[in-house]
Amino acid sequence: MAGDGDEDRTADVPRSSLRAAAGDRRVWAILAVVAALLVCCCSAAAGTLLAVAGGLFTAN
C-alpha cells in the first residue's frame, strides 16, 4: 500500500563498510603511503640484488 513507508526501504540500509571506507580520503591517503613505501623498498631490494650480482660476475 502506498503511504505505509515501505516504498523505499533501501534508504534505511546502511552502506557497506567497504563502500564507506572507499569514500573516506584518509583511507586513500594511507594506501598511497603504503604503496609508495612498498615501491621504494622493492626498488631498493632490486638495486641491491643487481649490485651484488654485478659484483659476483666481475669478481675474479
GROMACS .gro file of C-alpha atoms in nm:
model
   60
    1MET     CA    1   0.000   0.000   0.000
    2ALA     CA    2   0.120   0.346  -0.074
    3GLY     CA    3   0.183   0.562   0.228
    4ASP     CA    4   0.290   0.280   0.461
    5GLY     CA    5   0.652   0.390   0.442
    6ASP     CA    6   0.777   0.071   0.278
    7GLU     CA    7   0.813   0.211  -0.074
    8ASP     CA    8   1.182   0.296  -0.023
    9ARG     CA    9   1.347   0.051   0.214
   10THR     CA   10   1.690   0.091   0.054
   11ALA     CA   11   1.726   0.434   0.212
   12ASP     CA   12   1.731   0.275   0.560
   13VAL     CA   13   2.001   0.019   0.474
   14PRO     CA   14   2.346   0.140   0.581
   15ARG     CA   15   2.621   0.142   0.322
   16SER     CA   16   2.860  -0.148   0.331
   17SER     CA   17   3.180  -0.090   0.523
   18LEU     CA   18   3.387  -0.129   0.206
   19ARG     CA   19   3.193   0.145   0.029
   20ALA     CA   20   3.213   0.368   0.332
   21ALA     CA   21   3.589   0.314   0.353
   22ALA     CA   22   3.635   0.379  -0.020
   23GLY     CA   23   3.465   0.715   0.022
   24ASP     CA   24   3.699   0.822   0.301
   25ARG     CA   25   4.000   1.028   0.190
   26ARG     CA   26   4.210   0.911   0.485
   27VAL     CA   27   4.192   0.552   0.361
   28TRP     CA   28   4.321   0.658   0.019
   29ALA     CA   29   4.600   0.863   0.179
   30ILE     CA   30   4.710   0.564   0.389
   31LEU     CA   31   4.700   0.336   0.084
   32ALA     CA   32   4.910   0.587  -0.113
   33VAL     CA   33   5.172   0.599   0.162
   34VAL     CA   34   5.182   0.220   0.187
   35ALA     CA   35   5.214   0.188  -0.192
   36ALA     CA   36   5.496   0.444  -0.201
   37LEU     CA   37   5.685   0.263   0.076
   38LEU     CA   38   5.636  -0.068  -0.099
   39VAL     CA   39   5.771   0.070  -0.427
   40CYS     CA   40   6.071   0.226  -0.251
   41CYS     CA   41   6.154  -0.091  -0.061
   42CYS     CA   42   6.118  -0.314  -0.366
   43SER     CA   43   6.331  -0.087  -0.583
   44ALA     CA   44   6.599  -0.072  -0.313
   45ALA     CA   45   6.597  -0.451  -0.282
   46ALA     CA   46   6.617  -0.491  -0.660
   47GLY     CA   47   6.905  -0.244  -0.679
   48THR     CA   48   7.090  -0.426  -0.404
   49LEU     CA   49   7.043  -0.759  -0.577
   50LEU     CA   50   7.167  -0.616  -0.905
   51ALA     CA   51   7.471  -0.466  -0.735
   52VAL     CA   52   7.553  -0.795  -0.562
   53ALA     CA   53   7.501  -0.991  -0.882
   54GLY     CA   54   7.720  -0.746  -1.073
   55GLY     CA   55   7.989  -0.779  -0.810
   56LEU     CA   56   7.976  -1.157  -0.827
   57PHE     CA   57   8.011  -1.159  -1.204
   58THR     CA   58   8.305  -0.917  -1.206
   59ALA     CA   59   8.492  -1.085  -0.916
   60ASN     CA   60   8.794  -1.290  -1.015
   0.00000   0.00000   0.00000
